[in-house]
Amino acid sequence: MKKFNKIFTVLVYIFLYAPILVLIVFSFNSTKSTIDFTGFTLKWYRELFTRPDLLKLLMNTLIIAVIASVVSTVLGTMAAVGISSMKRRSRSMVLTATNIPMTNPDIVTGVSLALLFVFAGTFLRINDVFGFWTLLIAHITFCLPYVILSVLPKIKQMDKNLTDAALDLGCTPTQSFFKIMLPEILPGIISGATMAFTLSLDDFVISYFVYGASFSTLPIEIYSYTKKPMPPTVFVLFTIMFTVIFLLLFFMNMAEYKKSKKKKIDL
Amino acid sequence: MRTKTKFLAVPYLLWMTIFIIAPLLFVAYFAFTDSAGNFSFQNIIKLGDYIPVFITSIWLGAVAAFLCLIIAYPVAYFIANTSEKWQKFLIMLIMLPMCMSFLLRTIAWVSLLSDNGIINNTLTAIGLSPLPLIRNNGAVILGMVYNYLPFMIMPLYTVLVKMDSSVINAARDLGANSFQVFRRVILPMSLPGIVTGITMVFVPAVSTFYISRKLGNTSLTMIGDVIESQFKTAYNPNLGAAMSLGLMVLIFICMGIMNRFSKDEEDILL
């Protein structure tokens, strides 16, 4: 049984990584074909850096992801602190509303925001409302619940007496937040921020309904290749991003593992 | 202190009211008006024409969620029972594809599955006849399972890794065989993970439009396809809003049934 499980798991991992391998292999293909591998080349890698359009889209995607994750982390952490000190009834009401964007399909979230933005556009007499701001607002909106729900449990786990003690000893509420609470809930904030960043980076469905001609992102550009052939430079970008994220996750894991091991020895 | 910190949530509450609650009211408003803005049931009545679309979407999403569960369970179980070092690494490898563009990964499946794609070329090269791998519902389900499998593995792993092994040992000591241990102990205790996993797979699968367009038959229409085309090409936001409302109600009902079911199951087994 155990052996079966092992073989099965290996097969599932192959299944998960086969398409990724295909994309990486074809970033080195000498022709634009995504079916026949005709020879090894690095020319698409060179071409990527001569194509400002793709780099600009990557830049746009990163700008949105950075701002959206920072804003949603700050707002979300504040909200989590606030929610945790609410009365039970209002807390459960707020949490139900917070769950809406998580359980609603992305397409509904996208469509509903688009309707709001169209209304706001006609109301405020903005000619072309869709662009940077609508995209940013949408990304902050769908990131917020993930931040809140990863910070809240950390606040719950925290010993409430600690902040009370700090206040009794003469800390101002601000000091007690930054000196006592923040270090305790930091892991939750970091995991929330990371989740927000990766979600924003790869979001297509919601962005697709709220982007405008003036400001577009990489996933939207990739979608537009449904009609025109995909340039191999896109695969190059994919390969580079895959390598970066892989290394990042790998070293983060290594560091965490070493830390937890050290803690065990110390104990 | 307690009353003051409460106000930290105010900016979020405002944001939520404007960008989560209000947009949903707009969906409801558009669903119940015609293009001139008059109250009307015509869009809701029109949904009747799309019942086959709803049924196809539910069917494909349900099959994908079920397959994900069957595939994810042994994997999550295996990961949860390896050493801590391996767990971290294997979970990282599960999360990594989630960070990469799902559009591109779906396109990679197109080049793997298409009629003169990588798999069929290999088949013909070794003397076998090519298979119709793409443009059918099987390919759509494969695309869904592939894209959403990590969403099933993660919650299952989370519940399985927390499981107290002494409970399993106790069941063994009391004479339960492997199947009984699984059926009576492990499965009921992992139920919360199963429910979360099914939700996280079914909701995006039932509402997808990209996977069905890339991998499905041209005649296949899913709920997401209809909504997308009403907003992007046909430009009938009223019908699109009515479809979205229908989709939300549908998912609400499915979740309700599942939560009910999982509660009953827990009551019986525990």
XYZ file of C-alpha atoms in Angstrom:
537
model
C 0.000 0.000 0.000
C 2.765 2.364 0.955
C 4.669 1.525 -2.199
C 1.572 2.156 -4.308
C 1.164 5.537 -2.615
C 4.752 6.456 -3.376
C 4.555 5.527 -7.062
C 1.200 7.272 -7.371
C 2.564 10.461 -5.794
C 5.527 10.458 -8.172
C 3.127 10.083 -11.117
C 1.014 13.015 -9.890
C 4.111 15.193 -9.625
C 5.056 14.246 -13.183
C 1.521 15.169 -14.259
C 1.827 18.558 -12.503
C 5.205 19.373 -14.009
C 4.891 17.934 -17.542
C 3.266 21.083 -19.025
C 5.778 23.299 -17.219
C 8.598 21.233 -18.688
C 7.048 21.597 -22.156
C 7.009 25.402 -21.784
C 10.624 25.485 -20.592
C 11.826 23.195 -23.395
C 10.099 25.275 -26.064
C 11.670 28.486 -24.800
C 14.902 27.001 -26.236
C 13.341 25.904 -29.539
C 14.909 27.293 -32.717
C 11.540 27.702 -34.495
C 8.261 29.131 -33.263
C 6.633 25.684 -33.241
C 5.333 24.466 -29.891
C 5.099 20.890 -31.136
C 8.374 19.971 -32.878
C 11.645 20.646 -31.160
C 13.893 21.567 -34.081
C 17.057 22.626 -32.325
C 18.512 24.403 -29.328
C 18.826 28.194 -29.358
C 19.116 31.103 -26.977
C 17.922 33.668 -29.484
C 14.510 34.146 -27.813
C 16.294 34.991 -24.593
C 18.189 37.704 -26.419
C 15.036 38.831 -28.189
C 13.118 39.226 -24.919
C 15.416 42.053 -23.882
C 15.002 43.790 -27.226
C 11.220 43.683 -26.904
C 10.156 46.543 -24.673
C 6.459 45.646 -25.024
C 6.693 42.396 -23.051
C 9.032 43.899 -20.450
C 6.648 46.814 -20.042
C 3.751 44.415 -19.426
C 5.851 42.527 -16.898
C 6.634 45.843 -15.214
C 2.899 46.741 -15.134
C 2.075 43.358 -13.612
C 4.748 43.794 -10.940
C 3.667 47.370 -10.138
C 0.076 46.271 -9.581
C 1.172 43.231 -7.560
C 3.490 45.253 -5.301
C 1.051 48.097 -4.625
C -1.936 45.770 -4.233
C -0.117 43.477 -1.806
C 1.269 46.368 0.274
C -2.078 48.185 0.506
C -4.060 45.018 1.195
C -1.537 43.908 3.825
C -1.737 47.210 5.712
C -5.524 47.534 5.407
C -6.045 43.843 6.080
C -3.843 43.757 9.180
C -5.589 46.821 10.581
C -8.922 45.204 9.811
C -7.901 41.939 11.472
C -6.857 43.771 14.645
C -10.137 45.688 14.590
C -12.280 42.648 13.850
C -10.690 40.652 16.683
C -11.834 43.248 19.208
C -15.393 43.401 17.879
C -18.362 41.862 19.608
C -19.231 38.372 18.487
C -22.245 39.296 16.433
C -20.728 42.104 14.387
C -17.558 40.048 13.981
C -19.398 37.136 12.414
C -21.249 39.554 10.135
C -18.006 41.138 8.914
C -16.395 37.738 8.435
C -19.330 36.512 6.368
C -18.921 39.516 4.070
C -15.150 38.913 3.966
C -15.798 35.387 2.741
C -17.867 36.582 -0.225
C -14.988 37.240 -2.663
C -13.367 33.962 -1.647
C -16.397 31.768 -2.278
C -17.741 33.741 -5.211
C -16.350 32.638 -8.580
C -13.727 35.049 -9.916
C -15.839 35.760 -12.960
C -18.683 37.068 -10.789
C -16.297 39.259 -8.777
C -14.864 40.629 -12.036
C -18.244 41.266 -13.610
C -19.668 42.912 -10.490
C -16.694 45.273 -10.182
C -16.943 46.097 -13.887
C -20.601 47.088 -13.418
C -19.655 49.298 -10.445
C -16.847 50.962 -12.397
C -19.080 51.650 -15.405
C -21.614 53.261 -13.082
C -18.906 55.290 -11.304
C -17.542 56.316 -14.707
C -20.844 57.723 -15.932
C -21.564 59.231 -12.523
C -18.211 61.017 -12.287
C -18.173 61.744 -16.035
C -14.882 59.947 -16.616
C -14.591 59.056 -20.274
C -12.615 55.835 -20.124
C -12.836 54.597 -16.582
C -11.003 51.300 -17.114
C -7.259 51.426 -16.600
C -4.643 51.445 -13.877
C -6.943 52.490 -11.040
C -9.733 50.019 -11.721
C -7.193 47.227 -12.004
C -5.498 48.238 -8.751
C -8.783 48.553 -6.839
C -9.912 45.141 -8.078
C -6.627 43.518 -7.057
C -6.690 45.084 -3.586
C -10.288 43.904 -3.193
C -9.596 40.256 -3.951
C -6.336 40.224 -1.920
C -7.825 41.700 1.275
C -9.747 38.603 2.488
C -6.648 36.406 2.181
C -4.610 38.810 4.325
C -7.343 39.113 6.959
C -7.910 35.375 7.172
C -4.214 34.643 7.590
C -3.662 37.359 10.238
C -6.811 36.700 12.340
C -5.800 33.245 13.641
C -2.447 34.630 14.802
C -4.216 37.336 16.814
C -6.498 34.706 18.323
C -3.513 32.567 19.346
C -1.864 35.536 21.036
C -1.943 35.951 24.796
C -4.250 38.940 25.386
C -2.562 39.635 28.738
C 0.649 40.628 26.984
C -0.810 43.777 25.421
C -2.660 44.575 28.651
C 0.598 44.240 30.581
C 2.368 46.526 28.136
C -0.372 49.115 28.551
C -0.245 48.823 32.342
C 3.499 49.366 32.234
C 2.968 52.661 30.450
C 3.155 51.822 26.753
C 0.927 53.867 24.488
C -1.479 51.745 22.414
C 0.682 52.420 19.346
C 3.831 51.303 21.151
C 2.122 48.194 22.440
C 1.010 47.350 18.902
C 4.456 47.725 17.347
C 6.424 46.218 20.247
C 4.143 43.436 21.424
C 1.504 42.526 18.900
C 3.337 43.001 15.606
C 6.190 40.554 16.318
C 3.629 37.965 17.445
C 1.410 38.194 14.377
C 4.214 38.811 11.861
C 4.210 35.251 10.428
C 0.512 35.671 9.584
C 1.148 39.060 7.987
C 4.018 37.695 5.905
C 2.061 34.701 4.668
C -0.896 36.955 3.871
C 1.304 39.390 1.959
C 2.985 36.577 0.002
C -0.371 35.115 -0.898
C -1.666 38.527 -1.985
C 1.403 39.095 -4.144
C 1.250 35.752 -5.940
C -2.521 35.978 -6.425
C -2.190 39.430 -7.928
C 0.722 38.394 -10.138
C -1.174 35.552 -11.767
C -4.728 36.910 -11.772
C -6.376 36.802 -15.142
C -10.131 36.363 -14.755
C -10.879 39.420 -12.597
C -8.318 41.629 -14.392
C -9.843 40.701 -17.730
C -13.121 42.424 -16.829
C -11.645 45.591 -15.319
C -8.571 46.379 -17.443
C -8.500 49.148 -19.990
C -6.592 49.809 -23.194
C -4.383 52.263 -21.308
C -3.017 49.746 -18.821
C -2.728 46.020 -19.322
C -0.933 43.139 -17.603
C 0.931 40.030 -18.687
C -1.883 37.493 -18.176
C -4.219 39.631 -20.294
C -1.617 39.813 -23.055
C -1.140 36.038 -22.893
C -4.906 35.573 -23.242
C -4.931 37.749 -26.355
C -2.690 35.194 -28.086
C -5.742 32.988 -28.529
C -6.083 34.453 -31.983
C -2.467 35.278 -32.897
C 0.427 32.796 -32.515
C 2.327 32.861 -29.246
C 5.848 34.285 -29.547
C 8.482 32.072 -27.841
C 9.631 35.110 -25.848
C 6.571 34.525 -23.640
C 7.938 31.058 -22.817
C 11.294 32.661 -22.057
C 9.622 34.980 -19.581
C 7.788 32.002 -18.084
C 11.040 30.049 -17.705
C 12.791 32.971 -16.023
C 9.879 33.577 -13.652
C 9.639 29.875 -12.853
C 13.341 29.729 -11.995
C 13.165 32.839 -9.818
C 10.086 31.669 -7.891
C 11.494 28.159 -7.519
C 14.775 29.430 -6.055
C 12.955 31.894 -3.815
C 10.627 29.242 -2.394
C 13.471 26.769 -2.087
C 15.726 29.048 -0.063
C 12.844 30.307 2.056
C 12.024 26.697 2.902
C 15.657 25.880 3.643
C 15.963 28.862 5.970
C 12.744 27.978 7.759
C 13.759 24.350 8.107
C 17.137 25.258 9.562
C 15.490 27.668 11.981
C 12.949 25.092 13.181
C 15.699 22.494 13.565
C 17.792 24.885 15.633
C 14.788 25.677 17.812
C 14.317 21.983 18.512
C 17.928 21.599 19.589
C 17.680 24.661 21.803
C 14.647 23.226 23.527
C -8.325 49.978 24.349
C -10.919 47.486 23.200
C -13.292 50.125 21.897
C -10.509 52.064 20.200
C -8.906 49.199 18.278
C -12.311 48.395 16.821
C -12.039 51.517 14.673
C -8.970 50.123 12.905
C -11.401 48.042 10.869
C -13.276 51.103 9.614
C -11.219 51.672 6.421
C -11.680 48.030 5.527
C -15.403 48.139 6.262
C -15.770 51.127 3.946
C -13.720 49.400 1.241
C -15.770 46.242 1.608
C -19.080 48.086 1.388
C -18.072 49.944 -1.766
C -16.140 47.228 -3.589
C -17.740 43.977 -2.422
C -21.320 44.646 -1.328
C -22.226 47.457 -3.743
C -20.982 45.593 -6.866
C -23.162 42.620 -5.950
C -26.160 44.932 -5.647
C -25.325 46.171 -9.140
C -25.380 42.585 -10.391
C -28.845 42.141 -8.861
C -29.984 45.494 -10.286
C -28.829 44.655 -13.815
C -30.308 41.174 -13.602
C -33.773 42.568 -12.869
C -33.813 45.433 -15.394
C -33.860 45.667 -19.190
C -31.380 47.631 -21.276
C -33.448 50.807 -20.764
C -33.272 50.427 -16.986
C -36.884 49.392 -16.391
C -37.729 46.650 -13.952
C -38.198 43.389 -15.778
C -38.049 39.627 -15.388
C -37.034 39.010 -18.986
C -33.409 38.176 -18.175
C -34.363 35.760 -15.433
C -36.913 34.104 -17.725
C -34.247 33.913 -20.433
C -32.085 31.864 -18.045
C -34.479 28.997 -18.817
C -32.862 28.728 -22.263
C -29.522 28.154 -20.590
C -30.521 25.238 -18.378
C -28.478 22.782 -20.527
C -25.466 25.093 -20.130
C -25.892 25.053 -16.359
C -26.241 21.263 -16.327
C -23.120 20.743 -18.479
C -21.088 23.084 -16.271
C -22.225 21.435 -13.038
C -21.530 17.995 -14.485
C -17.997 18.885 -15.663
C -17.185 20.721 -12.427
C -18.505 17.872 -10.270
C -16.551 15.219 -12.181
C -13.392 17.335 -11.954
C -13.876 17.857 -8.190
C -14.479 14.137 -7.654
C -11.402 13.129 -9.672
C -9.318 15.702 -7.831
C -10.418 14.198 -4.515
C -9.537 10.649 -5.609
C -6.150 11.725 -6.963
C -5.296 14.171 -4.180
C -6.099 11.934 -1.221
C -3.286 9.376 -1.635
C -0.838 12.177 -2.482
C -1.782 14.274 0.558
C -1.671 11.153 2.732
C 1.770 10.244 1.447
C 3.140 13.757 1.980
C 1.661 13.977 5.486
C 3.426 10.766 6.467
C 6.927 11.537 5.218
C 9.657 13.194 7.276
C 9.359 16.889 8.054
C 12.111 17.824 5.634
C 10.453 16.018 2.728
C 7.020 17.417 3.670
C 8.271 20.970 3.312
C 9.896 20.241 -0.029
C 6.968 18.295 -1.472
C 4.438 20.937 -0.383
C 6.610 23.603 -1.973
C 6.497 21.629 -5.231
C 2.691 21.480 -4.989
C 2.425 25.233 -4.468
C 4.927 26.184 -7.145
C 2.642 25.510 -10.149
C -0.069 27.595 -8.442
C 2.242 30.601 -8.701
C 2.771 30.145 -12.432
C 0.485 31.448 -15.159
C -2.444 29.037 -15.512
C -3.066 30.369 -19.019
C 0.363 29.268 -20.217
C 0.125 25.924 -18.463
C -3.194 25.301 -20.203
C -1.618 26.258 -23.537
C 1.102 23.682 -22.829
C -1.648 21.049 -22.593
C -2.888 22.128 -26.014
C 0.503 21.424 -27.529
C 0.676 18.116 -25.651
C -2.815 16.902 -26.606
C -3.581 18.345 -30.044
C -4.099 16.053 -33.054
C -0.528 16.476 -34.251
C 0.747 17.374 -30.782
C 3.559 15.895 -28.745
C 1.686 12.846 -27.433
C 0.115 11.927 -30.779
C 3.404 12.468 -32.640
C 5.080 10.101 -30.203
C 2.296 7.563 -30.681
C 2.625 7.645 -34.474
C 6.412 7.494 -34.214
C 6.238 4.202 -32.330
C 3.671 2.857 -34.763
C 0.419 3.367 -32.870
C -2.594 5.215 -34.215
C -3.121 8.753 -32.907
C -5.890 9.355 -30.365
C -8.516 12.110 -30.288
C -7.176 13.753 -27.149
C -8.349 17.326 -27.517
C -11.640 19.121 -28.278
C -13.718 16.855 -26.067
C -15.104 16.919 -22.525
C -12.375 14.584 -21.322
C -9.754 17.185 -22.228
C -11.738 19.882 -20.388
C -11.926 17.708 -17.261
C -8.207 16.972 -17.561
C -7.496 20.705 -17.762
C -9.635 21.349 -14.680
C -8.069 18.530 -12.671
C -4.615 19.705 -13.664
C -5.230 23.361 -12.776
C -7.107 22.854 -9.527
C -5.486 19.700 -8.102
C -3.194 21.708 -5.750
C -6.308 23.365 -4.258
C -7.452 19.889 -3.215
C -4.074 18.587 -2.032
C -3.371 21.573 0.249
C -6.449 21.412 2.550
C -6.280 17.592 2.659
C -2.624 17.737 3.644
C -3.418 20.315 6.338
C -5.976 18.065 8.056
C -4.028 14.842 7.553
C -0.786 16.200 8.968
C -2.549 17.370 12.133
C -4.139 13.981 12.690
C -3.176 12.372 15.964
C -1.438 9.085 15.110
C -2.301 7.640 18.528
C -5.981 7.581 17.513
C -5.083 5.466 14.480
C -2.900 3.199 16.617
C -5.716 2.858 19.125
C -8.104 1.792 16.366
C -5.536 -0.785 15.187
C -5.023 -2.090 18.715
C -8.766 -2.475 19.103
C -8.765 -4.795 16.096
C -9.704 -2.591 13.143
C -8.183 -3.633 9.821
C -6.607 -1.092 7.452
C -9.846 -0.506 5.574
C -11.829 -0.025 8.782
C -9.198 2.374 10.147
C -9.484 4.414 6.975
C -13.289 4.303 6.770
C -14.047 4.855 10.460
C -11.146 7.000 11.664
C -9.050 8.710 8.998
C -11.839 9.576 6.549
C -14.245 11.174 9.064
C -11.431 13.153 10.653
C -10.330 14.507 7.271
C -13.864 15.547 6.306
C -13.310 19.301 6.852
C -10.373 19.143 4.423
C -12.465 17.248 1.873
C -15.253 19.834 2.051
C -12.819 22.761 1.663
C -11.016 20.999 -1.178
C -14.189 20.215 -3.118
C -15.328 23.829 -2.727
C -11.999 25.186 -3.908
C -12.016 22.945 -6.993
C -15.698 23.036 -7.885
C -16.206 26.821 -7.750
C -13.462 27.822 -10.221
C -14.085 24.725 -12.376
C -17.810 25.335 -12.800
C -17.258 28.985 -13.750
C -14.239 28.638 -16.049
C -14.260 29.894 -19.619
C -10.618 29.646 -20.555
C -10.163 25.894 -20.103
C -13.350 25.079 -22.022
C -12.318 27.339 -24.904
C -8.782 26.018 -25.157
C -9.392 22.314 -24.638
C -13.106 21.753 -25.222
C -15.179 21.056 -28.303
C -16.218 24.215 -30.141
C -19.855 23.360 -29.423
C -19.215 23.231 -25.664
C -20.653 26.240 -23.829
C -20.179 26.711 -20.105
C -21.706 29.284 -17.747
C -18.455 31.268 -17.797
C -18.461 31.356 -21.624
C -21.945 32.870 -21.657
C -21.124 35.501 -19.021
C -17.872 36.434 -20.754
C -19.499 36.811 -24.163
C -22.405 38.874 -22.784
C -19.953 41.364 -21.328
C -17.198 41.312 -23.929
C -18.751 40.641 -27.343
C -22.560 40.400 -27.354
C -22.753 43.318 -24.951
C -25.867 42.435 -23.043
C -24.788 43.098 -19.450
C -28.333 42.516 -18.204
C -28.329 38.905 -19.348
C -24.717 38.549 -18.193
C -25.694 39.814 -14.748
C -28.652 37.413 -14.636
C -26.296 34.530 -15.521
C -23.886 35.650 -12.772
C -26.738 35.758 -10.300
C -27.780 32.280 -11.400
C -24.213 31.052 -10.942
C -24.026 32.541 -7.450
C -27.330 30.968 -6.424
C -26.210 27.642 -7.877
C -22.957 27.659 -5.931
C -24.781 28.736 -2.789
C -27.143 25.746 -3.135
C -24.271 23.322 -3.833
C -22.357 24.551 -0.785
C -25.486 24.248 1.327
C -26.056 20.658 0.232
C -22.425 19.773 0.851
C -22.268 21.338 4.299
C -25.476 19.542 5.209
C -24.095 16.268 3.923
C -20.802 16.659 5.731
C -22.571 17.466 8.982
C -24.802 14.407 8.715
C -21.800 12.250 7.965
C -19.973 13.596 10.987
C -23.015 12.943 13.162
C -23.230 9.351 12.013
C -19.568 8.560 12.252
C -18.565 10.347 15.392
